[in-house]
mmCIF file of C-alpha atoms and ligand atoms in Angstrom:
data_model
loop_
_atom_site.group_PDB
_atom_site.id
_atom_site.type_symbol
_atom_site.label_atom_id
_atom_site.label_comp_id
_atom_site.label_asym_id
_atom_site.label_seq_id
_atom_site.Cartn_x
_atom_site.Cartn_y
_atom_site.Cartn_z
ATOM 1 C CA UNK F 1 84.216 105.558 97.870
ATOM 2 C CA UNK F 2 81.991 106.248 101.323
ATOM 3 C CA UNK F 3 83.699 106.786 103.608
ATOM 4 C CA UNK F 4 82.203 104.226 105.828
ATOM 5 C CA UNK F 5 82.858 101.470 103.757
ATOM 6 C CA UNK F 6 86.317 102.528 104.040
ATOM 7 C CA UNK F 7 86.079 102.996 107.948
ATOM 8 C CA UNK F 8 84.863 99.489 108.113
ATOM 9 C CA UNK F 9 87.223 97.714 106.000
ATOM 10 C CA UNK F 10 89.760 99.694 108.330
ATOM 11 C CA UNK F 11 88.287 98.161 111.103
ATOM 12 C CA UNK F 12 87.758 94.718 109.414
ATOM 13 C CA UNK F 13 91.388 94.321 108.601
ATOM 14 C CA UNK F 14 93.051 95.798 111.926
ATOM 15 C CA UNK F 15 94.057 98.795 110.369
ATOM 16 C CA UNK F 16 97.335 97.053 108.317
ATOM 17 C CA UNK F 17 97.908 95.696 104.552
ATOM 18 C CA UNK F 18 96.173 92.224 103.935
ATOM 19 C CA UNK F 19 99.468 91.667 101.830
ATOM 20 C CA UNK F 20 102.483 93.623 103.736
ATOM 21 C CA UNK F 21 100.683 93.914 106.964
ATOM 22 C CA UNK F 22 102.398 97.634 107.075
ATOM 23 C CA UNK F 23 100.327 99.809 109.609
ATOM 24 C CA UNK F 24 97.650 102.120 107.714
ATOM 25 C CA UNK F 25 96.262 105.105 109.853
ATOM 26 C CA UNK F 26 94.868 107.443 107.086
ATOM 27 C CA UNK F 27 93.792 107.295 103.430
ATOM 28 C CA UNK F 28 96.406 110.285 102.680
ATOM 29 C CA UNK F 29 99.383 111.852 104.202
ATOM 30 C CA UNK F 30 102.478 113.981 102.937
ATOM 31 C CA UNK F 31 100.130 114.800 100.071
ATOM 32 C CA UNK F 32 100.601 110.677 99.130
ATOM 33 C CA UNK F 33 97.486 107.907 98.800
ATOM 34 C CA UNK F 34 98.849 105.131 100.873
ATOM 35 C CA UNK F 35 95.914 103.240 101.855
ATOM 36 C CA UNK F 36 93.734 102.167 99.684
ATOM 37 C CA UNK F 37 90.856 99.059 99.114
ATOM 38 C CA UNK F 38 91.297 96.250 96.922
ATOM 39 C CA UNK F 39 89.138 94.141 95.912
ATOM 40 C CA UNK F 40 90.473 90.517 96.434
ATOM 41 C CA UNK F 41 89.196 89.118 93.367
ATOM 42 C CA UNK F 42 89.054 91.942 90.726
ATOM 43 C CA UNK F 43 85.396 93.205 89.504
ATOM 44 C CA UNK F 44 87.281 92.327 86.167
ATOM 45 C CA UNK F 45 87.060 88.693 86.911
ATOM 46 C CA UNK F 46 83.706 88.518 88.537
ATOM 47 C CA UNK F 47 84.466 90.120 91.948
ATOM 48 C CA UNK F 48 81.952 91.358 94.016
ATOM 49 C CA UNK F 49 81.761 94.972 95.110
ATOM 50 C CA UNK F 50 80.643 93.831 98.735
ATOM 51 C CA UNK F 51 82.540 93.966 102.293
ATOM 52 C CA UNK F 52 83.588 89.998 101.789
ATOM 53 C CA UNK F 53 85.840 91.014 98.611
ATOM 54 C CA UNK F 54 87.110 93.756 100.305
ATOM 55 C CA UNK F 55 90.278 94.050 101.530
ATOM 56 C CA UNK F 56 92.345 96.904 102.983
ATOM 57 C CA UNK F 57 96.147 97.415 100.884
ATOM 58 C CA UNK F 58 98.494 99.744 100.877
ATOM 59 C CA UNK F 59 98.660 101.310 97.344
ATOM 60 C CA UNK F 60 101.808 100.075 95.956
ATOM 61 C CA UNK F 61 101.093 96.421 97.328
ATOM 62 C CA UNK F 62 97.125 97.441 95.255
ATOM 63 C CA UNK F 63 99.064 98.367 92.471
ATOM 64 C CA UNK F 64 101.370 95.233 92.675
ATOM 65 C CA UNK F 65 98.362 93.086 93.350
ATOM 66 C CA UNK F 66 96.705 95.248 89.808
ATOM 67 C CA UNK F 67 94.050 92.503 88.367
ATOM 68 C CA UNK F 68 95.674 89.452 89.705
ATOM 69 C CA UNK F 69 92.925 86.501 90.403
ATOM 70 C CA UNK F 70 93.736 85.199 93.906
ATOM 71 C CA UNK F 71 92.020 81.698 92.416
ATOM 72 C CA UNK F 72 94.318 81.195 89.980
ATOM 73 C CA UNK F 73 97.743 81.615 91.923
ATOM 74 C CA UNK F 74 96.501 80.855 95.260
ATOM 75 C CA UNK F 75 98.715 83.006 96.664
ATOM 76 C CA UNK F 76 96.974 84.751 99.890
ATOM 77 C CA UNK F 77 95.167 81.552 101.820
ATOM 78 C CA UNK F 78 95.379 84.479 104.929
ATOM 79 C CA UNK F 79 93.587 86.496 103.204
ATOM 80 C CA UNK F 80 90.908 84.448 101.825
ATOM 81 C CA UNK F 81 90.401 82.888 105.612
ATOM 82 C CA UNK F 82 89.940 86.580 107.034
ATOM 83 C CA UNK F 83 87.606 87.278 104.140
ATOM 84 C CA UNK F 84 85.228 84.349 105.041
ATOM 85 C CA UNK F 85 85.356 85.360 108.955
ATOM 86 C CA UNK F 86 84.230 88.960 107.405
ATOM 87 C CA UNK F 87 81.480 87.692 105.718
ATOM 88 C CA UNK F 88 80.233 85.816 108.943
ATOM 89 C CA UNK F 89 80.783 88.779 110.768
ATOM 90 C CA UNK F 90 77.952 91.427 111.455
ATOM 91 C CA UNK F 91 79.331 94.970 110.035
ATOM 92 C CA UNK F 92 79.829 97.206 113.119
ATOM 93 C CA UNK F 93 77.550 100.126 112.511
ATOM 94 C CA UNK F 94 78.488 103.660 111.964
ATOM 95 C CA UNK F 95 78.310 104.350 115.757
ATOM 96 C CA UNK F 96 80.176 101.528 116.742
ATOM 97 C CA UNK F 97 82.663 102.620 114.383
ATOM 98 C CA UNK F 98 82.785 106.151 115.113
ATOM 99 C CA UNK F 99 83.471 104.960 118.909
ATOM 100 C CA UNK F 100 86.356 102.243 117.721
ATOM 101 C CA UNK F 101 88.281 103.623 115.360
ATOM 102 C CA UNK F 102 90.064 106.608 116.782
ATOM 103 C CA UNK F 103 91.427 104.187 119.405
ATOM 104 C CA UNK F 104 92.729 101.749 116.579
ATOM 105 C CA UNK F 105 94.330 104.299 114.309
ATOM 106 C CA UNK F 106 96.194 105.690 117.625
ATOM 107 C CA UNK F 107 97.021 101.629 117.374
ATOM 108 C CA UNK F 108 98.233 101.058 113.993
ATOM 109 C CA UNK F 109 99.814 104.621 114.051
ATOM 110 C CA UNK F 110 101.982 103.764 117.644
ATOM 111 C CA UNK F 111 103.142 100.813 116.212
ATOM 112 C CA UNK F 112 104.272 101.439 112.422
ATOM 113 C CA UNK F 113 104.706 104.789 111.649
ATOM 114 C CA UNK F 114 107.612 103.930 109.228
ATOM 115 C CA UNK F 115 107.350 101.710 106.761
ATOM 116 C CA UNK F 116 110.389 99.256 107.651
ATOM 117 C CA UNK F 117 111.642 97.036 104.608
ATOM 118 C CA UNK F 118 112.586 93.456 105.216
ATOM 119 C CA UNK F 119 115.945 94.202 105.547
ATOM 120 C CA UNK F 120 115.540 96.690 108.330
ATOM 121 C CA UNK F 121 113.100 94.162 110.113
ATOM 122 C CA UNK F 122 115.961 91.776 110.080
ATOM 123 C CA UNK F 123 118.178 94.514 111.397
ATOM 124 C CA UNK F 124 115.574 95.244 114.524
ATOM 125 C CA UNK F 125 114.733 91.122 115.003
ATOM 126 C CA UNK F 126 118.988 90.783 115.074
ATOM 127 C CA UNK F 127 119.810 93.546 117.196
ATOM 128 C CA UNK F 128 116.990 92.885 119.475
ATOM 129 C CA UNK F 129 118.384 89.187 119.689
ATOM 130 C CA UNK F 130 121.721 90.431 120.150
ATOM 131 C CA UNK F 131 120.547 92.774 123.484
ATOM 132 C CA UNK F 132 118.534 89.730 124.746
ATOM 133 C CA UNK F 133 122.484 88.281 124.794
ATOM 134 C CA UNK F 134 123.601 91.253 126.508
ATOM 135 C CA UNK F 135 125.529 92.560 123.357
ATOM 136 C CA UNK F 136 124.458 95.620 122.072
ATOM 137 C CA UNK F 137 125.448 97.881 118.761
ATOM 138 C CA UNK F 138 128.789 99.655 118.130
ATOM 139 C CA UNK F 139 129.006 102.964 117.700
ATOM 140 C CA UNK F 140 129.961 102.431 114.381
ATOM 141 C CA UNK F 141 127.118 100.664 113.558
ATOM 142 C CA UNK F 142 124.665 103.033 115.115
ATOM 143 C CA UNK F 143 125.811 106.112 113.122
ATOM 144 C CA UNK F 144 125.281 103.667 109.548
ATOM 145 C CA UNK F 145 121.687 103.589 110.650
ATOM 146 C CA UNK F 146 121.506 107.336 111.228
ATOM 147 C CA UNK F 147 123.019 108.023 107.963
ATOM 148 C CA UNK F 148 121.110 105.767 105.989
ATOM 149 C CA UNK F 149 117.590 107.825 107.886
ATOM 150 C CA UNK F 150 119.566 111.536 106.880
ATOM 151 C CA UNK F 151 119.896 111.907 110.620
HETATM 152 ZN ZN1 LIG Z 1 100.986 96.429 101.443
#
């Protein structure tokens, strides 16, 4: 895939998962593909290889996704909304992205470096509540979460 088609559906999708919304700063890292493009409704079933069926995924969520046809289980109305301001949109050219994009990966990166499950975001959302009370974790419950990382 060129690269700039990548860069720009990058750009076009904020840098995150149309379908987990997990931050996405580089194609590869620790060796891994993580990011990938998906096309939202598969070249299998008709899709079209151009920027308003493209959509930016993390690969297991791609993989997950495999040859589903969003018009069949109208599943991702997000998704198809985003893809029709896309296709409005004029593609930013290779300059414009060249300028944008190192400030948006520093974005994505600063914000999700670690790919949280749901449970964990429950975990933050909960003890952040709990702070906003002015009760904050135990000990105890502090060292689970360092286990659970290896630290
Ligand atoms: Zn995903």
């Amino acid at each position: 895939m060129a690269d700039v088609t990548y860069k720009r559906c990058y750009f076009d999708w904020g840098g995150r998962c149309a379908y987990c919304d997990v931050g996405l700063p580089r194609i590869k890292w620790d060796g891994k593909v993580k990011a990938s493009i998906d096309h939202f409704i598969p070249l299998s079933k008709g899709g079209q290889n151009s920027r308003a069926n493209r959509v930016l995924s993390c690969y297991p969520c791609n993989l997950a996704k495999d040859d589903t046809d969003p018009r069949e289980t109208n599943q991702w109305p997000h998704i198809e909304q985003r893809l029709a301001e896309i296709a409005a949109s004029r593609p930013l050219s290779h300059g414009q992205l060249k300028r944008l994009l190192p400030e948006l990966v520093k974005q994505v990166y600063v914000q999700a470096p670690v790919v949280l499950s749901p449970d964990e975001r429950e975990a933050i959302a909960r003890s952040k509540a709990a702070a906003e009370r002015g009760e904050f974790a135990t000990d105890e419950q502090v060292r689970a979460v360092w286990a659970k990382h290896g630290l």
